[in-house]
PDB file of C-alpha atoms in Angstrom:
ATOM      1  CA  UNK A 214      10.405  11.588  20.963  1.00 48.00           C
ATOM      2  CA  UNK A 215       7.259   9.757  21.715  1.00 48.00           C
ATOM      3  CA  UNK A 216       6.342   8.537  25.100  1.00 50.00           C
ATOM      4  CA  UNK A 217       4.702   5.183  25.549  1.00 50.00           C
ATOM      5  CA  UNK A 218       3.059   4.666  28.904  1.00 49.00           C
ATOM      6  CA  UNK A 219       1.492   1.330  28.037  1.00 50.00           C
ATOM      7  CA  UNK A 220       0.913  -0.906  25.008  1.00 52.00           C
ATOM      8  CA  UNK A 221      -2.179   0.925  23.768  1.00 53.00           C
ATOM      9  CA  UNK A 222      -1.440   4.616  24.099  1.00 56.00           C
ATOM     10  CA  UNK A 223       1.123   6.985  22.647  1.00 53.00           C
ATOM     11  CA  UNK A 224       1.309  10.746  22.530  1.00 59.00           C
ATOM     12  CA  UNK A 225       2.559  11.666  19.050  1.00 65.00           C
ATOM     13  CA  UNK A 226       0.263  12.876  16.260  1.00 66.00           C
ATOM     14  CA  UNK A 227      -0.005  10.873  13.047  1.00 65.00           C
ATOM     15  CA  UNK A 228       2.255  13.211  11.036  1.00 69.00           C
ATOM     16  CA  UNK A 229       5.096  12.805  13.524  1.00 75.00           C
ATOM     17  CA  UNK A 230       4.709   9.028  13.523  1.00 72.00           C
ATOM     18  CA  UNK A 231       4.921   9.090   9.715  1.00 74.00           C
ATOM     19  CA  UNK A 232       8.119  11.165   9.828  1.00 80.00           C
ATOM     20  CA  UNK A 233       9.601   8.922  12.516  1.00 82.00           C
ATOM     21  CA  UNK A 234       8.659   5.860  10.449  1.00 80.00           C
ATOM     22  CA  UNK A 235      10.380   7.311   7.397  1.00 83.00           C
ATOM     23  CA  UNK A 236      13.542   7.968   9.397  1.00 86.00           C
ATOM     24  CA  UNK A 237      13.430   4.436  10.809  1.00 87.00           C
ATOM     25  CA  UNK A 238      12.978   2.991   7.302  1.00 86.00           C
ATOM     26  CA  UNK A 239      15.972   4.915   6.000  1.00 84.00           C
ATOM     27  CA  UNK A 240      17.974   3.895   9.072  1.00 85.00           C
ATOM     28  CA  UNK A 241      17.057   0.200   8.576  1.00 84.00           C
ATOM     29  CA  UNK A 242      18.701   0.080   5.131  1.00 85.00           C
ATOM     30  CA  UNK A 243      22.470   0.204   5.526  1.00 79.00           C
ATOM     31  CA  UNK A 244      23.538  -1.495   2.270  1.00 77.00           C
ATOM     32  CA  UNK A 245      22.156  -2.778  -1.031  1.00 72.00           C
ATOM     33  CA  UNK A 246      21.663  -6.187   0.550  1.00 74.00           C
ATOM     34  CA  UNK A 247      19.172  -4.776   3.062  1.00 80.00           C
ATOM     35  CA  UNK A 248      16.532  -3.751   0.497  1.00 83.00           C
ATOM     36  CA  UNK A 249      13.619  -6.156   0.154  1.00 82.00           C
ATOM     37  CA  UNK A 250      13.749  -5.958  -3.681  1.00 84.00           C
ATOM     38  CA  UNK A 251      10.013  -6.085  -4.325  1.00 81.00           C
ATOM     39  CA  UNK A 252       9.146  -8.914  -1.962  1.00 81.00           C
ATOM     40  CA  UNK A 253       6.551  -6.771  -0.167  1.00 79.00           C
ATOM     41  CA  UNK A 254       4.990  -5.759  -3.508  1.00 81.00           C
ATOM     42  CA  UNK A 255       4.889  -9.382  -4.659  1.00 80.00           C
ATOM     43  CA  UNK A 256       3.118 -10.437  -1.475  1.00 78.00           C
ATOM     44  CA  UNK A 257       0.585  -7.623  -1.765  1.00 76.00           C
ATOM     45  CA  UNK A 258      -0.064  -8.202  -5.474  1.00 78.00           C
ATOM     46  CA  UNK A 259      -0.666 -11.870  -4.801  1.00 78.00           C
ATOM     47  CA  UNK A 260      -3.197 -10.906  -2.141  1.00 74.00           C
ATOM     48  CA  UNK A 261      -5.551  -9.875  -4.950  1.00 77.00           C
ATOM     49  CA  UNK A 262      -6.437 -13.557  -4.983  1.00 77.00           C
ATOM     50  CA  UNK A 263      -7.621 -14.315  -1.432  1.00 73.00           C
ATOM     51  CA  UNK A 264      -5.289 -16.389   0.758  1.00 71.00           C
ATOM     52  CA  UNK A 265      -2.515 -16.533  -1.853  1.00 71.00           C
ATOM     53  CA  UNK A 266      -0.080 -14.021  -0.365  1.00 64.00           C
ATOM     54  CA  UNK A 267       1.647 -16.645   1.820  1.00 65.00           C
ATOM     55  CA  UNK A 268       2.787 -18.545  -1.289  1.00 68.00           C
ATOM     56  CA  UNK A 269       5.841 -16.276  -1.517  1.00 62.00           C
ATOM     57  CA  UNK A 270       6.742 -16.352   2.161  1.00 64.00           C
ATOM     58  CA  UNK A 271       7.731 -19.183   4.421  1.00 61.00           C
ATOM     59  CA  UNK A 272       5.564 -20.184   7.350  1.00 62.00           C
ATOM     60  CA  UNK A 273       8.116 -18.800   9.816  1.00 62.00           C
ATOM     61  CA  UNK A 274       8.396 -15.377   8.133  1.00 66.00           C
ATOM     62  CA  UNK A 275       7.179 -12.650  10.478  1.00 69.00           C
ATOM     63  CA  UNK A 276       7.991  -9.689   8.235  1.00 77.00           C
ATOM     64  CA  UNK A 277       5.630  -9.722   5.248  1.00 74.00           C
ATOM     65  CA  UNK A 278       5.301  -5.998   4.688  1.00 79.00           C
ATOM     66  CA  UNK A 279       6.890  -2.654   5.347  1.00 81.00           C
ATOM     67  CA  UNK A 280       4.764  -2.074   8.456  1.00 80.00           C
ATOM     68  CA  UNK A 281       6.239  -5.197  10.087  1.00 82.00           C
ATOM     69  CA  UNK A 282       9.756  -4.155   9.031  1.00 84.00           C
ATOM     70  CA  UNK A 283       9.235  -0.752  10.667  1.00 83.00           C
ATOM     71  CA  UNK A 284       7.674  -2.312  13.746  1.00 85.00           C
ATOM     72  CA  UNK A 285      10.717  -4.593  14.056  1.00 83.00           C
ATOM     73  CA  UNK A 286      13.094  -1.648  13.688  1.00 84.00           C
ATOM     74  CA  UNK A 287      11.257   0.799  15.937  1.00 83.00           C
ATOM     75  CA  UNK A 288       9.605  -1.143  18.769  1.00 85.00           C
ATOM     76  CA  UNK A 289      10.177  -4.850  18.145  1.00 83.00           C
ATOM     77  CA  UNK A 290       7.856  -7.505  16.768  1.00 84.00           C
ATOM     78  CA  UNK A 291       6.793  -8.629  20.256  1.00 83.00           C
ATOM     79  CA  UNK A 292       4.620  -5.513  20.820  1.00 83.00           C
ATOM     80  CA  UNK A 293       0.859  -5.802  20.466  1.00 82.00           C
ATOM     81  CA  UNK A 294       0.493  -2.507  18.584  1.00 80.00           C
ATOM     82  CA  UNK A 295       2.174  -1.466  15.359  1.00 78.00           C
ATOM     83  CA  UNK A 296       3.782   1.658  14.007  1.00 78.00           C
ATOM     84  CA  UNK A 297       2.195   1.430  10.559  1.00 79.00           C
ATOM     85  CA  UNK A 298       3.935   2.567   7.417  1.00 85.00           C
ATOM     86  CA  UNK A 299       3.650   5.255   4.759  1.00 85.00           C
ATOM     87  CA  UNK A 300       3.870   5.288   1.009  1.00 86.00           C
ATOM     88  CA  UNK A 301       7.406   6.678   0.804  1.00 88.00           C
ATOM     89  CA  UNK A 302       8.899   4.312   3.388  1.00 87.00           C
ATOM     90  CA  UNK A 303       7.088   1.384   1.787  1.00 88.00           C
ATOM     91  CA  UNK A 304       8.638   2.113  -1.615  1.00 87.00           C
ATOM     92  CA  UNK A 305      12.035   2.896  -0.122  1.00 89.00           C
ATOM     93  CA  UNK A 306      12.272  -0.397   1.794  1.00 88.00           C
ATOM     94  CA  UNK A 307      11.517  -2.328  -1.386  1.00 87.00           C
ATOM     95  CA  UNK A 308      13.595  -0.495  -4.005  1.00 87.00           C
ATOM     96  CA  UNK A 309      15.326   2.558  -2.523  1.00 88.00           C
ATOM     97  CA  UNK A 310      15.058   6.089  -3.882  1.00 90.00           C
ATOM     98  CA  UNK A 311      14.470   4.757  -7.398  1.00 92.00           C
ATOM     99  CA  UNK A 312      11.388   2.893  -6.115  1.00 90.00           C
ATOM    100  CA  UNK A 313      10.025   6.031  -4.471  1.00 91.00           C
ATOM    101  CA  UNK A 314      10.294   8.030  -7.707  1.00 95.00           C
ATOM    102  CA  UNK A 315       8.745   5.277  -9.864  1.00 93.00           C
ATOM    103  CA  UNK A 316       5.927   4.542  -7.424  1.00 90.00           C
ATOM    104  CA  UNK A 317       4.932   8.188  -6.978  1.00 92.00           C
ATOM    105  CA  UNK A 318       5.081   8.709 -10.754  1.00 95.00           C
ATOM    106  CA  UNK A 319       2.815   5.674 -11.203  1.00 91.00           C
ATOM    107  CA  UNK A 320       0.332   7.071  -8.668  1.00 90.00           C
ATOM    108  CA  UNK A 321       0.197  10.407 -10.457  1.00 93.00           C
ATOM    109  CA  UNK A 322      -0.182   8.688 -13.820  1.00 95.00           C
ATOM    110  CA  UNK A 323      -3.049   6.514 -12.557  1.00 90.00           C
ATOM    111  CA  UNK A 324      -4.825   9.468 -10.930  1.00 92.00           C
ATOM    112  CA  UNK A 325      -4.651  11.436 -14.171  1.00 95.00           C
ATOM    113  CA  UNK A 326      -5.806   8.455 -16.243  1.00 95.00           C
ATOM    114  CA  UNK A 327      -8.783   7.679 -14.008  1.00 92.00           C
ATOM    115  CA  UNK A 328      -9.792  11.360 -13.881  1.00 95.00           C
ATOM    116  CA  UNK A 329      -9.651  11.775 -17.676  1.00 96.00           C
ATOM    117  CA  UNK A 330     -11.525   8.516 -18.265  1.00 94.00           C
ATOM    118  CA  UNK A 331     -14.189   9.498 -15.713  1.00 94.00           C
ATOM    119  CA  UNK A 332     -14.764  12.733 -17.643  1.00 94.00           C
ATOM    120  CA  UNK A 333     -14.708  11.158 -21.113  1.00 95.00           C
ATOM    121  CA  UNK A 334     -16.222   7.708 -20.629  1.00 92.00           C
ATOM    122  CA  UNK A 335     -18.044   7.661 -17.290  1.00 87.00           C
ATOM    123  CA  UNK A 336     -19.093   4.149 -16.328  1.00 81.00           C
ATOM    124  CA  UNK A 337     -16.743   2.302 -14.037  1.00 80.00           C
ATOM    125  CA  UNK A 338     -14.391   5.277 -13.914  1.00 87.00           C
ATOM    126  CA  UNK A 339     -17.058   7.395 -12.220  1.00 88.00           C
ATOM    127  CA  UNK A 340     -17.065   4.850  -9.416  1.00 82.00           C
ATOM    128  CA  UNK A 341     -13.272   4.559  -9.308  1.00 84.00           C
ATOM    129  CA  UNK A 342     -12.755   8.340  -9.087  1.00 90.00           C
ATOM    130  CA  UNK A 343     -14.167   8.884  -5.566  1.00 91.00           C
ATOM    131  CA  UNK A 344     -12.626   5.592  -4.436  1.00 86.00           C
ATOM    132  CA  UNK A 345      -9.267   6.773  -5.733  1.00 86.00           C
ATOM    133  CA  UNK A 346      -9.621  10.153  -3.987  1.00 90.00           C
ATOM    134  CA  UNK A 347     -10.410   8.458  -0.674  1.00 89.00           C
ATOM    135  CA  UNK A 348      -7.409   6.151  -0.877  1.00 86.00           C
ATOM    136  CA  UNK A 349      -5.015   8.809  -2.127  1.00 86.00           C
ATOM    137  CA  UNK A 350      -5.875  10.841   0.972  1.00 85.00           C
ATOM    138  CA  UNK A 351      -4.833   7.871   3.143  1.00 82.00           C
ATOM    139  CA  UNK A 352      -1.473   7.170   1.485  1.00 80.00           C
ATOM    140  CA  UNK A 353       0.539   9.283   3.943  1.00 78.00           C
ATOM    141  CA  UNK A 354      -0.229   6.613   6.577  1.00 77.00           C
ATOM    142  CA  UNK A 355      -0.543   3.459   4.438  1.00 80.00           C
ATOM    143  CA  UNK A 356       1.335   1.664   1.693  1.00 80.00           C
ATOM    144  CA  UNK A 357       0.476   1.614  -2.006  1.00 78.00           C
ATOM    145  CA  UNK A 358      -0.850  -1.902  -1.606  1.00 78.00           C
ATOM    146  CA  UNK A 359      -3.471  -0.971   0.989  1.00 76.00           C
ATOM    147  CA  UNK A 360      -6.240   0.023  -1.476  1.00 79.00           C
ATOM    148  CA  UNK A 361      -5.173  -2.254  -4.308  1.00 77.00           C
ATOM    149  CA  UNK A 362      -7.571  -5.101  -3.618  1.00 78.00           C
ATOM    150  CA  UNK A 363     -10.584  -2.801  -3.137  1.00 80.00           C
ATOM    151  CA  UNK A 364      -9.912  -0.837  -6.334  1.00 78.00           C
ATOM    152  CA  UNK A 365      -9.224  -3.910  -8.506  1.00 83.00           C
ATOM    153  CA  UNK A 366     -12.231  -5.874  -7.224  1.00 84.00           C
ATOM    154  CA  UNK A 367     -14.517  -2.836  -7.591  1.00 82.00           C
ATOM    155  CA  UNK A 368     -13.365  -2.318 -11.177  1.00 81.00           C
ATOM    156  CA  UNK A 369     -13.797  -6.028 -11.964  1.00 87.00           C
ATOM    157  CA  UNK A 370     -17.309  -6.139 -10.494  1.00 88.00           C
ATOM    158  CA  UNK A 371     -18.385  -3.063 -12.446  1.00 83.00           C
ATOM    159  CA  UNK A 372     -16.895  -4.394 -15.685  1.00 84.00           C
ATOM    160  CA  UNK A 373     -18.607  -7.738 -15.098  1.00 91.00           C
ATOM    161  CA  UNK A 374     -21.946  -5.996 -14.517  1.00 88.00           C
ATOM    162  CA  UNK A 375     -21.469  -3.987 -17.735  1.00 85.00           C
ATOM    163  CA  UNK A 376     -20.798  -7.202 -19.683  1.00 90.00           C
ATOM    164  CA  UNK A 377     -23.824  -8.948 -18.174  1.00 91.00           C
ATOM    165  CA  UNK A 378     -26.010  -5.922 -18.901  1.00 88.00           C
ATOM    166  CA  UNK A 379     -24.866  -5.813 -22.558  1.00 87.00           C
ATOM    167  CA  UNK A 380     -25.486  -9.536 -22.993  1.00 87.00           C
ATOM    168  CA  UNK A 381     -28.929  -9.337 -21.353  1.00 78.00           C
ATOM    169  CA  UNK A 382     -30.154  -6.430 -23.500  1.00 77.00           C
ATOM    170  CA  UNK A 383     -28.932  -7.803 -26.855  1.00 71.00           C
TER     171      UNK A 383
END
């Protein structure tokens, strides 16, 4: 187990915290009614537009993502520090085992697609490839939604610059 001597320090390495978080996420779900059924994904997808993620949650809602759900389960929401989440627990809390399989398949599909397009087409995909590699390396400690805004906005800005460049040089 981990030992907490005060609010800001703990003695477990990141891998152990991830494993403990996964166990806590599985322990939190005791029936079909306990799954969040995509609410966390909806909130994170809406966050692509700044300040819009609260549209799907009430003002009093404290749990808006899997990291808060794990914090509530493991140490309580009153603590100043959080336990974080990981990609498997995040998918499991939303949709169960089915969600884990679909989400990991989607990640593999997107990685393959971006890699092939970077080789064949270049352009925006050459910028998305290293960005994707960086974020994929962080998924064991974050949710799928963590890099979503950065990747989407980067792709949009590069596409917009390509369009402006084509219009300017016509």
